[in-house]
């Protein structure tokens, strides 16, 4: 019997796949647990429409991420840090501080987990910080670190 999977089923397939299973497995396992539906013409058409809708939504999300990346690349954030004698810095600038500065200075809500700092910034000057907005889109935010 051909079945369309509604959820991922271990050792059988992923959500949205059409798989061939025995009648008993479908009736006793997949249908009662709402893991799959019978692959008839109506259900296959519904699956195609659902996939088309998901593709459209994914394209819209990607376009929004690209637009936001374009906007972020034109902006600059200033963060201050304590500096001692001889230009030695005390502490560092973390992704949390960058996210807070972006919110207060340019009005952008950035998730600190999406800011990809290889290590905290410990020097004065301008640093380009990558921000992962989407799996395919990464923006560059200019962070200016100045003396407090």
PDB file of C-alpha atoms in Angstrom:
ATOM      1  CA  UNK A   1       0.000   0.000   0.000  1.00  0.00           C
ATOM      2  CA  UNK A   2       1.307   3.474  -0.840  1.00  0.00           C
ATOM      3  CA  UNK A   3       1.285   5.915   2.076  1.00  0.00           C
ATOM      4  CA  UNK A   4       2.127   9.634   2.347  1.00  0.00           C
ATOM      5  CA  UNK A   5       4.068  10.292   5.549  1.00  0.00           C
ATOM      6  CA  UNK A   6       2.761  13.145   7.710  1.00  0.00           C
ATOM      7  CA  UNK A   7       5.660  12.926  10.186  1.00  0.00           C
ATOM      8  CA  UNK A   8       9.218  11.609   9.978  1.00  0.00           C
ATOM      9  CA  UNK A   9       9.220   7.869  10.659  1.00  0.00           C
ATOM     10  CA  UNK A  10      12.503   6.278  11.663  1.00  0.00           C
ATOM     11  CA  UNK A  11      13.750   3.688   9.152  1.00  0.00           C
ATOM     12  CA  UNK A  12      10.849   4.466   6.783  1.00  0.00           C
ATOM     13  CA  UNK A  13      11.160   8.025   5.488  1.00  0.00           C
ATOM     14  CA  UNK A  14      10.769  11.745   6.002  1.00  0.00           C
ATOM     15  CA  UNK A  15       7.674  13.925   6.170  1.00  0.00           C
ATOM     16  CA  UNK A  16       6.006  14.362   2.767  1.00  0.00           C
ATOM     17  CA  UNK A  17       7.501  11.260   1.153  1.00  0.00           C
ATOM     18  CA  UNK A  18       5.381   8.599  -0.538  1.00  0.00           C
ATOM     19  CA  UNK A  19       6.455   5.153   0.654  1.00  0.00           C
ATOM     20  CA  UNK A  20       5.310   1.616  -0.042  1.00  0.00           C
ATOM     21  CA  UNK A  21       4.415  -0.358   3.116  1.00  0.00           C
ATOM     22  CA  UNK A  22       2.419  -3.477   3.909  1.00  0.00           C
ATOM     23  CA  UNK A  23      -1.335  -3.066   4.449  1.00  0.00           C
ATOM     24  CA  UNK A  24      -1.184  -4.225   8.065  1.00  0.00           C
ATOM     25  CA  UNK A  25       1.626  -1.814   8.986  1.00  0.00           C
ATOM     26  CA  UNK A  26      -0.305   1.059   7.458  1.00  0.00           C
ATOM     27  CA  UNK A  27      -3.645   0.182   9.133  1.00  0.00           C
ATOM     28  CA  UNK A  28      -2.244  -0.799  12.545  1.00  0.00           C
ATOM     29  CA  UNK A  29       0.706   1.559  12.958  1.00  0.00           C
ATOM     30  CA  UNK A  30       0.776   4.561  10.638  1.00  0.00           C
ATOM     31  CA  UNK A  31      -2.909   5.519  10.391  1.00  0.00           C
ATOM     32  CA  UNK A  32      -3.849   5.236  14.108  1.00  0.00           C
ATOM     33  CA  UNK A  33      -0.781   7.194  15.222  1.00  0.00           C
ATOM     34  CA  UNK A  34      -1.428   9.864  12.533  1.00  0.00           C
ATOM     35  CA  UNK A  35       1.992   9.250  10.990  1.00  0.00           C
ATOM     36  CA  UNK A  36       0.660   8.796   7.460  1.00  0.00           C
ATOM     37  CA  UNK A  37      -2.360   8.896   5.159  1.00  0.00           C
ATOM     38  CA  UNK A  38      -3.299   6.739   2.206  1.00  0.00           C
ATOM     39  CA  UNK A  39      -1.765   7.935  -1.072  1.00  0.00           C
ATOM     40  CA  UNK A  40      -4.935   8.507  -3.081  1.00  0.00           C
ATOM     41  CA  UNK A  41      -5.419  11.228  -5.736  1.00  0.00           C
ATOM     42  CA  UNK A  42      -6.813  13.811  -3.288  1.00  0.00           C
ATOM     43  CA  UNK A  43      -4.045  13.354  -0.732  1.00  0.00           C
ATOM     44  CA  UNK A  44      -1.317  13.473  -3.410  1.00  0.00           C
ATOM     45  CA  UNK A  45      -2.781  16.725  -4.770  1.00  0.00           C
ATOM     46  CA  UNK A  46      -2.914  18.178  -1.242  1.00  0.00           C
ATOM     47  CA  UNK A  47       0.749  17.214  -0.765  1.00  0.00           C
ATOM     48  CA  UNK A  48       1.726  18.999  -4.006  1.00  0.00           C
ATOM     49  CA  UNK A  49      -0.159  22.137  -2.956  1.00  0.00           C
ATOM     50  CA  UNK A  50       1.430  22.055   0.489  1.00  0.00           C
ATOM     51  CA  UNK A  51       4.939  21.703  -0.989  1.00  0.00           C
ATOM     52  CA  UNK A  52       4.273  24.598  -3.393  1.00  0.00           C
ATOM     53  CA  UNK A  53       3.134  26.749  -0.477  1.00  0.00           C
ATOM     54  CA  UNK A  54       6.218  25.824   1.583  1.00  0.00           C
ATOM     55  CA  UNK A  55       8.484  26.704  -1.367  1.00  0.00           C
ATOM     56  CA  UNK A  56       6.756  30.078  -1.758  1.00  0.00           C
ATOM     57  CA  UNK A  57       7.122  30.854   1.960  1.00  0.00           C
ATOM     58  CA  UNK A  58      10.803  29.818   1.866  1.00  0.00           C
ATOM     59  CA  UNK A  59      11.411  32.181  -1.083  1.00  0.00           C
ATOM     60  CA  UNK A  60       9.719  35.060   0.787  1.00  0.00           C
ATOM     61  CA  UNK A  61      11.815  34.419   3.913  1.00  0.00           C
ATOM     62  CA  UNK A  62      14.984  34.350   1.797  1.00  0.00           C
ATOM     63  CA  UNK A  63      14.047  37.639   0.100  1.00  0.00           C
ATOM     64  CA  UNK A  64      13.374  39.277   3.485  1.00  0.00           C
ATOM     65  CA  UNK A  65      16.729  38.051   4.806  1.00  0.00           C
ATOM     66  CA  UNK A  66      18.537  39.464   1.756  1.00  0.00           C
ATOM     67  CA  UNK A  67      16.813  42.842   2.187  1.00  0.00           C
ATOM     68  CA  UNK A  68      17.731  42.915   5.885  1.00  0.00           C
ATOM     69  CA  UNK A  69      21.329  41.981   5.053  1.00  0.00           C
ATOM     70  CA  UNK A  70      21.497  44.898   2.596  1.00  0.00           C
ATOM     71  CA  UNK A  71      20.180  47.244   5.296  1.00  0.00           C
ATOM     72  CA  UNK A  72      22.591  45.923   7.952  1.00  0.00           C
ATOM     73  CA  UNK A  73      25.634  46.280   5.684  1.00  0.00           C
ATOM     74  CA  UNK A  74      24.987  50.055   5.435  1.00  0.00           C
ATOM     75  CA  UNK A  75      24.791  50.555   9.212  1.00  0.00           C
ATOM     76  CA  UNK A  76      27.423  51.083  11.877  1.00  0.00           C
ATOM     77  CA  UNK A  77      27.343  50.423  15.630  1.00  0.00           C
ATOM     78  CA  UNK A  78      29.626  52.058  18.189  1.00  0.00           C
ATOM     79  CA  UNK A  79      30.619  50.257  21.381  1.00  0.00           C
ATOM     80  CA  UNK A  80      32.902  51.684  24.072  1.00  0.00           C
ATOM     81  CA  UNK A  81      35.432  49.746  26.139  1.00  0.00           C
ATOM     82  CA  UNK A  82      37.723  50.709  29.046  1.00  0.00           C
ATOM     83  CA  UNK A  83      41.325  51.364  28.072  1.00  0.00           C
ATOM     84  CA  UNK A  84      44.303  51.706  30.399  1.00  0.00           C
ATOM     85  CA  UNK A  85      47.738  53.216  29.960  1.00  0.00           C
ATOM     86  CA  UNK A  86      49.556  52.349  26.784  1.00  0.00           C
ATOM     87  CA  UNK A  87      46.318  51.484  24.927  1.00  0.00           C
ATOM     88  CA  UNK A  88      45.778  48.212  26.831  1.00  0.00           C
ATOM     89  CA  UNK A  89      42.083  47.247  26.844  1.00  0.00           C
ATOM     90  CA  UNK A  90      40.263  45.902  29.871  1.00  0.00           C
ATOM     91  CA  UNK A  91      37.699  43.272  28.960  1.00  0.00           C
ATOM     92  CA  UNK A  92      36.258  42.745  25.511  1.00  0.00           C
ATOM     93  CA  UNK A  93      33.191  43.323  23.354  1.00  0.00           C
ATOM     94  CA  UNK A  94      30.943  40.262  23.116  1.00  0.00           C
ATOM     95  CA  UNK A  95      28.073  39.418  20.788  1.00  0.00           C
ATOM     96  CA  UNK A  96      25.601  40.296  23.568  1.00  0.00           C
ATOM     97  CA  UNK A  97      26.962  43.847  23.780  1.00  0.00           C
ATOM     98  CA  UNK A  98      26.848  44.189  19.988  1.00  0.00           C
ATOM     99  CA  UNK A  99      23.201  43.043  19.940  1.00  0.00           C
ATOM    100  CA  UNK A 100      22.288  45.554  22.675  1.00  0.00           C
ATOM    101  CA  UNK A 101      24.110  48.363  20.854  1.00  0.00           C
ATOM    102  CA  UNK A 102      22.363  47.516  17.577  1.00  0.00           C
ATOM    103  CA  UNK A 103      18.986  47.635  19.320  1.00  0.00           C
ATOM    104  CA  UNK A 104      19.633  50.996  20.995  1.00  0.00           C
ATOM    105  CA  UNK A 105      21.548  52.756  18.192  1.00  0.00           C
ATOM    106  CA  UNK A 106      19.978  51.572  14.929  1.00  0.00           C
ATOM    107  CA  UNK A 107      16.770  49.944  16.188  1.00  0.00           C
ATOM    108  CA  UNK A 108      17.530  46.427  14.926  1.00  0.00           C
ATOM    109  CA  UNK A 109      16.605  43.345  16.964  1.00  0.00           C
ATOM    110  CA  UNK A 110      19.557  41.006  16.417  1.00  0.00           C
ATOM    111  CA  UNK A 111      19.769  37.649  18.139  1.00  0.00           C
ATOM    112  CA  UNK A 112      23.140  37.352  19.890  1.00  0.00           C
ATOM    113  CA  UNK A 113      23.350  33.718  18.759  1.00  0.00           C
ATOM    114  CA  UNK A 114      23.276  34.817  15.108  1.00  0.00           C
ATOM    115  CA  UNK A 115      26.223  37.168  15.569  1.00  0.00           C
ATOM    116  CA  UNK A 116      29.221  35.064  14.586  1.00  0.00           C
ATOM    117  CA  UNK A 117      32.207  36.384  16.488  1.00  0.00           C
ATOM    118  CA  UNK A 118      35.107  33.916  16.326  1.00  0.00           C
ATOM    119  CA  UNK A 119      36.365  35.487  19.560  1.00  0.00           C
ATOM    120  CA  UNK A 120      35.362  38.616  21.525  1.00  0.00           C
ATOM    121  CA  UNK A 121      36.748  41.896  20.162  1.00  0.00           C
ATOM    122  CA  UNK A 122      39.674  43.065  22.309  1.00  0.00           C
ATOM    123  CA  UNK A 123      41.069  45.889  20.162  1.00  0.00           C
ATOM    124  CA  UNK A 124      40.024  49.438  19.403  1.00  0.00           C
ATOM    125  CA  UNK A 125      39.002  50.364  15.867  1.00  0.00           C
ATOM    126  CA  UNK A 126      36.542  49.110  13.280  1.00  0.00           C
ATOM    127  CA  UNK A 127      35.681  45.424  12.934  1.00  0.00           C
ATOM    128  CA  UNK A 128      33.366  43.785  10.414  1.00  0.00           C
ATOM    129  CA  UNK A 129      31.158  41.297  12.269  1.00  0.00           C
ATOM    130  CA  UNK A 130      29.311  38.557  10.316  1.00  0.00           C
ATOM    131  CA  UNK A 131      25.638  38.015  11.208  1.00  0.00           C
ATOM    132  CA  UNK A 132      23.926  34.847   9.957  1.00  0.00           C
ATOM    133  CA  UNK A 133      20.350  35.832   9.079  1.00  0.00           C
ATOM    134  CA  UNK A 134      19.453  32.747   7.026  1.00  0.00           C
ATOM    135  CA  UNK A 135      21.329  29.567   6.088  1.00  0.00           C
ATOM    136  CA  UNK A 136      22.084  31.187   2.708  1.00  0.00           C
ATOM    137  CA  UNK A 137      22.427  34.840   3.831  1.00  0.00           C
ATOM    138  CA  UNK A 138      25.164  36.363   5.998  1.00  0.00           C
ATOM    139  CA  UNK A 139      25.366  40.131   6.578  1.00  0.00           C
ATOM    140  CA  UNK A 140      28.368  42.211   7.651  1.00  0.00           C
ATOM    141  CA  UNK A 141      27.829  44.779  10.430  1.00  0.00           C
ATOM    142  CA  UNK A 142      30.464  47.437  11.004  1.00  0.00           C
ATOM    143  CA  UNK A 143      31.298  47.648  14.725  1.00  0.00           C
ATOM    144  CA  UNK A 144      33.389  50.604  15.874  1.00  0.00           C
ATOM    145  CA  UNK A 145      35.102  50.020  19.223  1.00  0.00           C
ATOM    146  CA  UNK A 146      36.126  53.251  20.934  1.00  0.00           C
ATOM    147  CA  UNK A 147      37.695  54.257  24.247  1.00  0.00           C
ATOM    148  CA  UNK A 148      35.269  54.727  27.150  1.00  0.00           C
TER     149      UNK A 148
END
